[in-house]
JSON list of C-alpha atoms in Angstrom, two decimals:
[
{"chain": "A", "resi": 16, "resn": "UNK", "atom": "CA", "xyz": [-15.98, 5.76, 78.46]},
{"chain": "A", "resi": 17, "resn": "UNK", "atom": "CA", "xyz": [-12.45, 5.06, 77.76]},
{"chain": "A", "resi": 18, "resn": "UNK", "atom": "CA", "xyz": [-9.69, 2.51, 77.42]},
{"chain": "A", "resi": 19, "resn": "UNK", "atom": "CA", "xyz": [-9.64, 0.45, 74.72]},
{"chain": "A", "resi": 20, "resn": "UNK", "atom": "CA", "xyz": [-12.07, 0.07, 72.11]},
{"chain": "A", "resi": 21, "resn": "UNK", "atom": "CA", "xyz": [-15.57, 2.01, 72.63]},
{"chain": "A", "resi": 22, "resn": "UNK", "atom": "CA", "xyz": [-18.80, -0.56, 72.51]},
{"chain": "A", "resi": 23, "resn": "UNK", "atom": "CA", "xyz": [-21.10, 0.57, 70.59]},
{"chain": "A", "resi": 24, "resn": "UNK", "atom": "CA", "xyz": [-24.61, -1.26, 70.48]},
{"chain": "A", "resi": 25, "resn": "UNK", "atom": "CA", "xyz": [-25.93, -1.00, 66.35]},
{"chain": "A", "resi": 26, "resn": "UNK", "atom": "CA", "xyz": [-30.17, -1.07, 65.98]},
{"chain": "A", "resi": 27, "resn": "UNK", "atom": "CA", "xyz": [-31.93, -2.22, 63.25]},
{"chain": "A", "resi": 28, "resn": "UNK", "atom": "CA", "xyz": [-35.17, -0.12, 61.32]},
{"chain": "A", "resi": 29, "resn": "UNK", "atom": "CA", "xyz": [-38.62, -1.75, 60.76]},
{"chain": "A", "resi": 30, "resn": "UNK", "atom": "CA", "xyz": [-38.79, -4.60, 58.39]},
{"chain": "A", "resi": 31, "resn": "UNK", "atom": "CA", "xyz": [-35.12, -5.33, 58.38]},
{"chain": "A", "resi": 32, "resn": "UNK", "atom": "CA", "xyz": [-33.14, -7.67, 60.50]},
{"chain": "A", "resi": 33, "resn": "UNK", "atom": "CA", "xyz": [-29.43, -7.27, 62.11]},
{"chain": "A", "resi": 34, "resn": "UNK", "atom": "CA", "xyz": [-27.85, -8.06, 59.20]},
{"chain": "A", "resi": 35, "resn": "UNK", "atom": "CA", "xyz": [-28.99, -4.95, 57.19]},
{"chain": "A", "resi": 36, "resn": "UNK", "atom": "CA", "xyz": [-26.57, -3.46, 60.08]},
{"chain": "A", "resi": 37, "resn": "UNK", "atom": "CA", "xyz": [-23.67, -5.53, 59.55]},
{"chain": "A", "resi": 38, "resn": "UNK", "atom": "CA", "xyz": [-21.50, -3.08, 56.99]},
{"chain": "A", "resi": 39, "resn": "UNK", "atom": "CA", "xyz": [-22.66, 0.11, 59.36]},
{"chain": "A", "resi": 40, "resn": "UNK", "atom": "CA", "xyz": [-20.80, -2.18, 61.97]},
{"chain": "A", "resi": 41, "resn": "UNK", "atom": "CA", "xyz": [-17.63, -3.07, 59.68]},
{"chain": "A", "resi": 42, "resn": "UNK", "atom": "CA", "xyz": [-16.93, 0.49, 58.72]},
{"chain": "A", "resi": 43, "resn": "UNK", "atom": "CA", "xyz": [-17.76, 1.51, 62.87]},
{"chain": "A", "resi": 44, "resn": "UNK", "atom": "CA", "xyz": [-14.51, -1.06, 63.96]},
{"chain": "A", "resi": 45, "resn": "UNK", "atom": "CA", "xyz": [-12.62, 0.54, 61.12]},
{"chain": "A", "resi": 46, "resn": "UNK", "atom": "CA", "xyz": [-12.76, 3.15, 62.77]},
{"chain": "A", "resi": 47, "resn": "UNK", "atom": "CA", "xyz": [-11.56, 1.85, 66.26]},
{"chain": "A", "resi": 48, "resn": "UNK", "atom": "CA", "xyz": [-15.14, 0.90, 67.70]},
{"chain": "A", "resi": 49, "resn": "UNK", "atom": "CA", "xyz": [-16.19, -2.26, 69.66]},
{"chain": "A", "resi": 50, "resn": "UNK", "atom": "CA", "xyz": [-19.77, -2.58, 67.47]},
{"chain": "A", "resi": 51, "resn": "UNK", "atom": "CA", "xyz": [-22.34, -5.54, 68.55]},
{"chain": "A", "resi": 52, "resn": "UNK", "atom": "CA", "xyz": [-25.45, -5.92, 66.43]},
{"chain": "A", "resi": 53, "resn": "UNK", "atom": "CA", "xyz": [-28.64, -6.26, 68.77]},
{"chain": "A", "resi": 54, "resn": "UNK", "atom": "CA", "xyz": [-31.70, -7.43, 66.72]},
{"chain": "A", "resi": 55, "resn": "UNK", "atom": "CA", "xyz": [-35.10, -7.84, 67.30]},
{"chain": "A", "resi": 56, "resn": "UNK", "atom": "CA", "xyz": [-38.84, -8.47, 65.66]},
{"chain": "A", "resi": 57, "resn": "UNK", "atom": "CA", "xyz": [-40.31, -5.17, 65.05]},
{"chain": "A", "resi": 58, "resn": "UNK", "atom": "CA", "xyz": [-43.21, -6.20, 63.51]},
{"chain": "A", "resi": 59, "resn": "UNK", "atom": "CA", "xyz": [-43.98, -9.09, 65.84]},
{"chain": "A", "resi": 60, "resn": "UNK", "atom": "CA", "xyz": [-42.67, -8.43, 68.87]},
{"chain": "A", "resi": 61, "resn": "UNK", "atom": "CA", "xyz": [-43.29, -4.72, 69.61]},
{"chain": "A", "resi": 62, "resn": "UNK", "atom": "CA", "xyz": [-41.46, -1.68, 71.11]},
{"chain": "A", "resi": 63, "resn": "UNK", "atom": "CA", "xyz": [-41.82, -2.84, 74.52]},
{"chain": "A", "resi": 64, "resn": "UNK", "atom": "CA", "xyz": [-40.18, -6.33, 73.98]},
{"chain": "A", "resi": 65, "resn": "UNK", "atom": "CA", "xyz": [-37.47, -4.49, 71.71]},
{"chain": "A", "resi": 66, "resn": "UNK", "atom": "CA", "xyz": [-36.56, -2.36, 74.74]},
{"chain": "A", "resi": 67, "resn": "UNK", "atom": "CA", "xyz": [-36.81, -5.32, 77.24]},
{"chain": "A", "resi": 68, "resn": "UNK", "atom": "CA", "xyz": [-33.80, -7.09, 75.07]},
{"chain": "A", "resi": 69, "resn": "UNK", "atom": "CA", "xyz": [-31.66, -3.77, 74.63]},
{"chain": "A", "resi": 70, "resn": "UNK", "atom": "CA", "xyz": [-32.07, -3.35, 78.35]},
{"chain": "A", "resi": 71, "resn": "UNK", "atom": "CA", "xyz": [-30.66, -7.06, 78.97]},
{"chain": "A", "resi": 72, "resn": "UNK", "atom": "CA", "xyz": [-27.71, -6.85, 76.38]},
{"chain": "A", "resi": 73, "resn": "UNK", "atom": "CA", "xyz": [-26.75, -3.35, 78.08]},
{"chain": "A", "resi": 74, "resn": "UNK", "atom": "CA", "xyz": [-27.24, -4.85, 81.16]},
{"chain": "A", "resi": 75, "resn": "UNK", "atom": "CA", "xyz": [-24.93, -7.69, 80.04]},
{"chain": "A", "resi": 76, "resn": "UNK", "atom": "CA", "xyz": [-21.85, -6.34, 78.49]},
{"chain": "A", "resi": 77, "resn": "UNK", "atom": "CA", "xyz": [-21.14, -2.65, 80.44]},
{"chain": "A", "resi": 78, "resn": "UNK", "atom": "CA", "xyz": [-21.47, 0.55, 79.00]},
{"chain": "A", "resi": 79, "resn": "UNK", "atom": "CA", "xyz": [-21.95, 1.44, 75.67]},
{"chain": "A", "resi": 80, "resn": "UNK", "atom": "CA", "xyz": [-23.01, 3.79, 73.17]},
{"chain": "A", "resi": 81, "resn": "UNK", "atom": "CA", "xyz": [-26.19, 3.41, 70.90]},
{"chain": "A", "resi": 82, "resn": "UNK", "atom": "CA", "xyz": [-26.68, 3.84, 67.07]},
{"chain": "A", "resi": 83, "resn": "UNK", "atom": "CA", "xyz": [-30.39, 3.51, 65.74]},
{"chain": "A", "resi": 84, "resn": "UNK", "atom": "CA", "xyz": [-31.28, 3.42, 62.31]},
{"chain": "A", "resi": 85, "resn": "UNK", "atom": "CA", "xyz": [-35.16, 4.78, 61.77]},
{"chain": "A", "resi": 86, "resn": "UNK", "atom": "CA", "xyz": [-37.36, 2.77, 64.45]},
{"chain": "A", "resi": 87, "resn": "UNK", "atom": "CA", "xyz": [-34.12, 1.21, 66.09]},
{"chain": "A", "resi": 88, "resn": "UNK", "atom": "CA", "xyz": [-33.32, 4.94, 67.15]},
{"chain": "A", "resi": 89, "resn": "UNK", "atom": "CA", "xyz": [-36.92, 5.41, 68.37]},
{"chain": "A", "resi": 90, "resn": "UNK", "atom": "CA", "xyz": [-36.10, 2.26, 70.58]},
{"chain": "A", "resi": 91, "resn": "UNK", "atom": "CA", "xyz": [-32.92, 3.55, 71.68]},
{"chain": "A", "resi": 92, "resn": "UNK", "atom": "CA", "xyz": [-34.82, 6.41, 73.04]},
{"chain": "A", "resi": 93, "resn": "UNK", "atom": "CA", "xyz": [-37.18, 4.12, 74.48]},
{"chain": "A", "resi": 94, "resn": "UNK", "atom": "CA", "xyz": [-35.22, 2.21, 76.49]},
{"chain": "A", "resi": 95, "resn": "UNK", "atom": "CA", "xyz": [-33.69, 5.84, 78.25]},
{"chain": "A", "resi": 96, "resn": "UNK", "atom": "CA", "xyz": [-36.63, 7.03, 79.09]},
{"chain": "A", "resi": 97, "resn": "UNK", "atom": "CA", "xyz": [-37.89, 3.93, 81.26]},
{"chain": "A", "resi": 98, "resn": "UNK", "atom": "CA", "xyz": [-34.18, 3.68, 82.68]},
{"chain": "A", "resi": 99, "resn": "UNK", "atom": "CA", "xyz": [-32.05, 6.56, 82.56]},
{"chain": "A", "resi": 100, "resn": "UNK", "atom": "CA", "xyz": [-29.67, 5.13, 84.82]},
{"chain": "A", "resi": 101, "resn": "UNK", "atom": "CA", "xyz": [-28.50, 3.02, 81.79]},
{"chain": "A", "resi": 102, "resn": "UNK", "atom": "CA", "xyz": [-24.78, 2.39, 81.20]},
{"chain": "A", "resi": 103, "resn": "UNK", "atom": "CA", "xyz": [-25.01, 4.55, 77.92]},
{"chain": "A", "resi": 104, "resn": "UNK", "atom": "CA", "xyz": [-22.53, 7.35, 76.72]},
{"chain": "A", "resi": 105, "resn": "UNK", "atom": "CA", "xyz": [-23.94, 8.86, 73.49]},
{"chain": "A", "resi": 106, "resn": "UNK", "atom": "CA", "xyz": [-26.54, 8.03, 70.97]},
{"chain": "A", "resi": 107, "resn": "UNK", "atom": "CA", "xyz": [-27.13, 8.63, 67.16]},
{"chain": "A", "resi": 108, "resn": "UNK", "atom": "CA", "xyz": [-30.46, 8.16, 65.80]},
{"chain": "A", "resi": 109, "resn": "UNK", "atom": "CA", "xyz": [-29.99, 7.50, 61.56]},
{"chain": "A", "resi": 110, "resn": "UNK", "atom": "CA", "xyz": [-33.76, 8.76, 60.07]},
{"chain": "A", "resi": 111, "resn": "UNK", "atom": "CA", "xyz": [-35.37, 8.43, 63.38]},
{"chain": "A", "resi": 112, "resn": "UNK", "atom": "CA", "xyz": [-38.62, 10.45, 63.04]},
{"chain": "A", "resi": 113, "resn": "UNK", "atom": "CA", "xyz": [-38.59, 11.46, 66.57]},
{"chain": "A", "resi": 114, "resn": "UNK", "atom": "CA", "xyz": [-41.67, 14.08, 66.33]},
{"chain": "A", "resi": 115, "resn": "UNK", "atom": "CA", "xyz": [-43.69, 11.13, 64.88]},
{"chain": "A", "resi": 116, "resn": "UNK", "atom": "CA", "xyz": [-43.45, 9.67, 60.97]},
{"chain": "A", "resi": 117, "resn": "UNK", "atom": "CA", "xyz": [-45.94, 11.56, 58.61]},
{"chain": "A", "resi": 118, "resn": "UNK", "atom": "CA", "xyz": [-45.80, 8.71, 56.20]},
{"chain": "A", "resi": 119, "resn": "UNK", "atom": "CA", "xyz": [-46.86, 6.37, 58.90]},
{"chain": "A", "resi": 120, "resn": "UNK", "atom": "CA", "xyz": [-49.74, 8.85, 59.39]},
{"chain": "A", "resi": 121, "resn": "UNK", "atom": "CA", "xyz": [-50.84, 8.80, 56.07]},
{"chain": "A", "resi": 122, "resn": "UNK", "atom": "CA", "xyz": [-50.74, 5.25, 55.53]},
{"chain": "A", "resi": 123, "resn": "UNK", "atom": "CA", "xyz": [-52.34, 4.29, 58.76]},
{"chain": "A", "resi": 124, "resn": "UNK", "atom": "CA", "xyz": [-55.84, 5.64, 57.34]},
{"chain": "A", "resi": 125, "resn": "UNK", "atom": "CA", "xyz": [-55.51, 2.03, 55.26]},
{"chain": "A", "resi": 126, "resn": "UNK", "atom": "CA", "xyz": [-56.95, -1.33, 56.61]},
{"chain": "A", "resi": 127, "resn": "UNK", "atom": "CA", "xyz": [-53.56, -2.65, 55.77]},
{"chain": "A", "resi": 128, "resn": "UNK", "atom": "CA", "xyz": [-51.12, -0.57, 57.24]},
{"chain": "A", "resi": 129, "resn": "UNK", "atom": "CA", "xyz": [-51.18, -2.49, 60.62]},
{"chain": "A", "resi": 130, "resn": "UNK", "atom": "CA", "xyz": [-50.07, -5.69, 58.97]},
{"chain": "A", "resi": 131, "resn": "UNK", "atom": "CA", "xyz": [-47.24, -3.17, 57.88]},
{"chain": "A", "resi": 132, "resn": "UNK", "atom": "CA", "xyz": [-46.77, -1.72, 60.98]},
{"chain": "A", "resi": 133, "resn": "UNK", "atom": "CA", "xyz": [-47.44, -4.35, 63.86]},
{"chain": "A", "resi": 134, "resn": "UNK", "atom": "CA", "xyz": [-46.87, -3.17, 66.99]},
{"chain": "A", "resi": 135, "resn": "UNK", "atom": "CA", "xyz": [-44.68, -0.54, 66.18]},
{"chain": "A", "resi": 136, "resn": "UNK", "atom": "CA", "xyz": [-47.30, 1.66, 64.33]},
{"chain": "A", "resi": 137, "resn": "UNK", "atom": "CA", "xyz": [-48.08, 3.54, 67.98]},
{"chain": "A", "resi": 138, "resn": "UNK", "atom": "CA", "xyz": [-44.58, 4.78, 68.11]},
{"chain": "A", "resi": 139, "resn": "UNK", "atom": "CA", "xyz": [-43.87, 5.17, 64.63]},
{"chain": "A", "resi": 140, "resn": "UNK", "atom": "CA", "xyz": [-46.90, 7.72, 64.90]},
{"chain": "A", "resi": 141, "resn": "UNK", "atom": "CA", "xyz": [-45.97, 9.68, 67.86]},
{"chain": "A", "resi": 142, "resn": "UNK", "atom": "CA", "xyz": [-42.07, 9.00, 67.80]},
{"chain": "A", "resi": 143, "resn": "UNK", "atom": "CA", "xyz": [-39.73, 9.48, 71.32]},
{"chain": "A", "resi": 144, "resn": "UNK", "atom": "CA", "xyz": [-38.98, 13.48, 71.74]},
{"chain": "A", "resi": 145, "resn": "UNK", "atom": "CA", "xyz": [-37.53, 12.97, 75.46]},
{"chain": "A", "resi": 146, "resn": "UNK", "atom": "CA", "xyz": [-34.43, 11.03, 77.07]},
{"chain": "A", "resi": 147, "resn": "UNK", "atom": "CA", "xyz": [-32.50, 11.97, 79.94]},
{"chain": "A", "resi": 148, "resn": "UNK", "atom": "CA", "xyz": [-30.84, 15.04, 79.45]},
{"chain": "A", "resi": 149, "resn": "UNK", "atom": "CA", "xyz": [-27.68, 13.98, 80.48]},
{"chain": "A", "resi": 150, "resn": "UNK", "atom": "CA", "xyz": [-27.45, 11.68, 77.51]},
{"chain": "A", "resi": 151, "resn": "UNK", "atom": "CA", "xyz": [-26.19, 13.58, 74.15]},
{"chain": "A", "resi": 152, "resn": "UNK", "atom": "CA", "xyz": [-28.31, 12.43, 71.18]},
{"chain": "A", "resi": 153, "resn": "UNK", "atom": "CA", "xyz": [-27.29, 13.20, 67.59]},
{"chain": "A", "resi": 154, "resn": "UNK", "atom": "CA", "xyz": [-29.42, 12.85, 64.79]},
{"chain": "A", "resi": 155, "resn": "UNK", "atom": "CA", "xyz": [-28.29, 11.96, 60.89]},
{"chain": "A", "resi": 156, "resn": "UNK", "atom": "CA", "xyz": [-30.82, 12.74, 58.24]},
{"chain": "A", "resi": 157, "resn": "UNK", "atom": "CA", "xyz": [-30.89, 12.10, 54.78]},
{"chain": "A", "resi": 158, "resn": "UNK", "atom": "CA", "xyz": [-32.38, 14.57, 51.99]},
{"chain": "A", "resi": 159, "resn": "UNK", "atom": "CA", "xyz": [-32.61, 12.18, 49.04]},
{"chain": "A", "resi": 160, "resn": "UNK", "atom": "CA", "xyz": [-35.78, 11.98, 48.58]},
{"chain": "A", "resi": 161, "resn": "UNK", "atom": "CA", "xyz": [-36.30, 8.06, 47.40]},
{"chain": "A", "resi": 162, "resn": "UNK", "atom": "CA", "xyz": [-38.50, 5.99, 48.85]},
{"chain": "A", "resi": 163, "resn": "UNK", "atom": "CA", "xyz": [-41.82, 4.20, 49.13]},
{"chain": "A", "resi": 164, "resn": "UNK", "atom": "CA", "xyz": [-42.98, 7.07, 51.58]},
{"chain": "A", "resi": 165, "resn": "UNK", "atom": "CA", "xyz": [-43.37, 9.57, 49.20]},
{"chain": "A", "resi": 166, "resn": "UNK", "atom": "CA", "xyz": [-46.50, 7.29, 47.82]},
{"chain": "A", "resi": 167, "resn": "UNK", "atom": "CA", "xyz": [-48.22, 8.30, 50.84]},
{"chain": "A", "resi": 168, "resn": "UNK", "atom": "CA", "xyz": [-47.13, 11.28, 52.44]},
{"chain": "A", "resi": 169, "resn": "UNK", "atom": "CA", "xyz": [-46.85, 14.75, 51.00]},
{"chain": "A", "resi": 170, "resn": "UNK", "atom": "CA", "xyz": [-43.52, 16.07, 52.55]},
{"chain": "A", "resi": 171, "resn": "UNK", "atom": "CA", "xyz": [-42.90, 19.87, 52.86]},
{"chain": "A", "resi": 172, "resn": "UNK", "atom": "CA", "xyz": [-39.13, 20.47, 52.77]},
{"chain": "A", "resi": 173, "resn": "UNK", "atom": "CA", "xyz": [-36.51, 18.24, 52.70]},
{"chain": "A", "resi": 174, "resn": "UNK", "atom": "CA", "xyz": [-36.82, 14.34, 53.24]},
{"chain": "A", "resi": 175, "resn": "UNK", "atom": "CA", "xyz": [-35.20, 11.30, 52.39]},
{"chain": "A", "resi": 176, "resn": "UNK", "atom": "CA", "xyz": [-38.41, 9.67, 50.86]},
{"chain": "A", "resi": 177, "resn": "UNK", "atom": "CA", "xyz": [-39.88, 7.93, 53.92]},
{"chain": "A", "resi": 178, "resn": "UNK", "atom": "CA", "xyz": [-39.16, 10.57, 56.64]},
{"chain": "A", "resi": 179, "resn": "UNK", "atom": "CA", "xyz": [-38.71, 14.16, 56.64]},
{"chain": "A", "resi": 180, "resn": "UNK", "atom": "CA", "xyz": [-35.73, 16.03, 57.88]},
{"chain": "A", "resi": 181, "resn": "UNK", "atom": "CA", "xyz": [-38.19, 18.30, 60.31]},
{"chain": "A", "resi": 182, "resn": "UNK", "atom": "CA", "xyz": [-39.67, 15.28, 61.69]},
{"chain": "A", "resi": 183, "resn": "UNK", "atom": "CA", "xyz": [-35.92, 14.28, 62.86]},
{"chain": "A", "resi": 184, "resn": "UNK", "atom": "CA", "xyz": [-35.67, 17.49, 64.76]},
{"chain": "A", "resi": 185, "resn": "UNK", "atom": "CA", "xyz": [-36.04, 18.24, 68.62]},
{"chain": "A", "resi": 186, "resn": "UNK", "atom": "CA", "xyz": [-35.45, 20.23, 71.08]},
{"chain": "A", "resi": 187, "resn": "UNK", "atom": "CA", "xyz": [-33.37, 18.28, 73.19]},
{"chain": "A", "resi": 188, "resn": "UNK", "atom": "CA", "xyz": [-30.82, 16.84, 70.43]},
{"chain": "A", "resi": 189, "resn": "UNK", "atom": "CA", "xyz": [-26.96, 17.99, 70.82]},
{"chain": "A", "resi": 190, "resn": "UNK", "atom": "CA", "xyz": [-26.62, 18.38, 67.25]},
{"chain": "A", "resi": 191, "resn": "UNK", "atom": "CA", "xyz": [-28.27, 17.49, 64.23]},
{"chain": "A", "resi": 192, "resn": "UNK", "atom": "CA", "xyz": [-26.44, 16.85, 60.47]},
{"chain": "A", "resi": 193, "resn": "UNK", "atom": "CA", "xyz": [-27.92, 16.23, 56.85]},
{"chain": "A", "resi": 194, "resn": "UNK", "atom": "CA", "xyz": [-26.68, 14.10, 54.61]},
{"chain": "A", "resi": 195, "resn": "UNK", "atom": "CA", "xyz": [-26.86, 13.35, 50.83]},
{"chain": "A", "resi": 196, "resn": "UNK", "atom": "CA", "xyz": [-28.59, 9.91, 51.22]},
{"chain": "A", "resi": 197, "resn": "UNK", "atom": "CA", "xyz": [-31.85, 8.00, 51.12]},
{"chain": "A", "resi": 198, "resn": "UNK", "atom": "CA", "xyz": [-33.90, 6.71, 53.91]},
{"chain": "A", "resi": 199, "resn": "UNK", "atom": "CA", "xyz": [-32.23, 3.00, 53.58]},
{"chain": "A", "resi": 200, "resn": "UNK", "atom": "CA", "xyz": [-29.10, 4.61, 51.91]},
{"chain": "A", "resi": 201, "resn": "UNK", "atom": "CA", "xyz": [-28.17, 6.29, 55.49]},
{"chain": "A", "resi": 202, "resn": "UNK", "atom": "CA", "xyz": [-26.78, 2.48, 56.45]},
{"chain": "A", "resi": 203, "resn": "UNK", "atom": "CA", "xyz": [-24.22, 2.39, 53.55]},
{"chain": "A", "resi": 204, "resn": "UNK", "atom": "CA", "xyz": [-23.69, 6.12, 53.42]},
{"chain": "A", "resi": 205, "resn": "UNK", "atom": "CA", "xyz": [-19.37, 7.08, 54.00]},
{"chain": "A", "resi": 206, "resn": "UNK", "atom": "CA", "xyz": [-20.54, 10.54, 55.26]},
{"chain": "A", "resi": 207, "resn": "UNK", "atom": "CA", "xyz": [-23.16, 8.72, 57.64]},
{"chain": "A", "resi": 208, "resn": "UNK", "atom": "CA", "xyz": [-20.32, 6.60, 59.22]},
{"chain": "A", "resi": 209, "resn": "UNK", "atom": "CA", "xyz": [-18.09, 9.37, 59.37]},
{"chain": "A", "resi": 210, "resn": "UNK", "atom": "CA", "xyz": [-20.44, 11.73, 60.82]},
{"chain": "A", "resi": 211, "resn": "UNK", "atom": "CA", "xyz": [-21.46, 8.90, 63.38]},
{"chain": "A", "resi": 212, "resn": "UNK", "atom": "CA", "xyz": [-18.06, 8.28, 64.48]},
{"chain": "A", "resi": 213, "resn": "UNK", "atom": "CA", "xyz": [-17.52, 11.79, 65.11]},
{"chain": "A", "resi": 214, "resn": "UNK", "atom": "CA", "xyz": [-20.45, 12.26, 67.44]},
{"chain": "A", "resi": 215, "resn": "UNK", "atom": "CA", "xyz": [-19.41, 9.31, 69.09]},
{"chain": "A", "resi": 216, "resn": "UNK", "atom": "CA", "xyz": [-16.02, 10.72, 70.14]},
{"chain": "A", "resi": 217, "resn": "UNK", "atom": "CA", "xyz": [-16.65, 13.95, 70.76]},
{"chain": "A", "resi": 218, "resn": "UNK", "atom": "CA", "xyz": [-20.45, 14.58, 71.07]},
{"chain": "A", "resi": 219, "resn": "UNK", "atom": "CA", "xyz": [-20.40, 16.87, 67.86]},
{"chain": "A", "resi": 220, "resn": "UNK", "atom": "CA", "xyz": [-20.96, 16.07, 64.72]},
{"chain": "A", "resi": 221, "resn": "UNK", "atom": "CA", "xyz": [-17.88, 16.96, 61.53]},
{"chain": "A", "resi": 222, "resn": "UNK", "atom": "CA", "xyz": [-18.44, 20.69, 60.20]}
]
């Protein structure tokens, strides 16, 4: 990828909407990126539908990279694994519990968590380990450990109070980085951004 300003396509976590993307974005064309926002119902509408409108807005506007925050990173991952010939340079996942979310374990043993989950609760549980390996994926996890999570999952180790840093980990990711934020706080964090950015260019994160 190269001439000009690098598209970059911004995905939102559960129970949030594109907006909760929209500074991540500012601070991303700051920085000399080309970031669109693509949202979508993850309660309502499911994984599968997610992926079906990534696929069409990729499709749409030529190749770009991907930045998932939490579940929008799971659908990232998603979306390469049913087509790996996607026009996609590099991916960072923000919180993405790509071994599967422990908290969304522990709550799913209440009647209530699938009006909390919707359709996403499947892949929240198992998470997205595998992409094409030609694709570089770079994970950003948080170790400040606030959030609702800790209510319902007991974390061993680091986490950023709704996932744990180990549950971001997996074989097949280029690099991996920890950051002082929260779960939520990875979308306004400065070393988040920077640390995206980085990857971005160079397929590394900043040492």
């Amino acid at each position: 990828m190269s001439g000009g300003p690098q598209r970059v396509v911004l995905l939102h976590g559960i129970w949030m909407v594109g907006l909760t993307m929209r500074r991540f974005a500012q601070r991303l064309e700051a920085m000399g990126f080309a970031p669109e926002i693509f949202g979508y119902p993850s309660i309502t509408g499911g994984p599968q539908a997610a992926v079906d409108g990534l696929l069409a807005q990729l499709h749409r506007g030529g190749p770009a990279h991907l930045v998932g925050h939490s579940l929008g990173g799971l659908i990232a991952l998603q979306a390469l694994a049913q087509a790996p010939d996607l026009p996609v340079g590099r991916v960072v996942c923000l919180g993405s519990p790509v071994c599967g979310s422990g908290a969304a374990a522990a709550l799913s043993r209440w009647p209530i968590s699938r009006l909390y989950f919707g359709r996403s609760a499947d892949i929240l549980l198992t998470g997205c380990a595998q992409w094409p390996p030609q694709v570089e994926v770079g994970m950003v996890a948080g170790r400040v450990p606030r959030g609702l999570g800790a209510l319902f999952a007991r974390f061993e180790g680091p986490h950023d109070g709704t996932v744990a840093v180990a549950e971001t980990r997996a074989p097949g990711l280029a690099d991996h980085v920890v950051v002082e934020a929260s779960h939520s706080g990875l979308l306004f964090s400065s070393q988040a951004v920077v640390q995206t950015a980085a990857f971005l260019r160079a397929g590394r994160f900043a040492r």
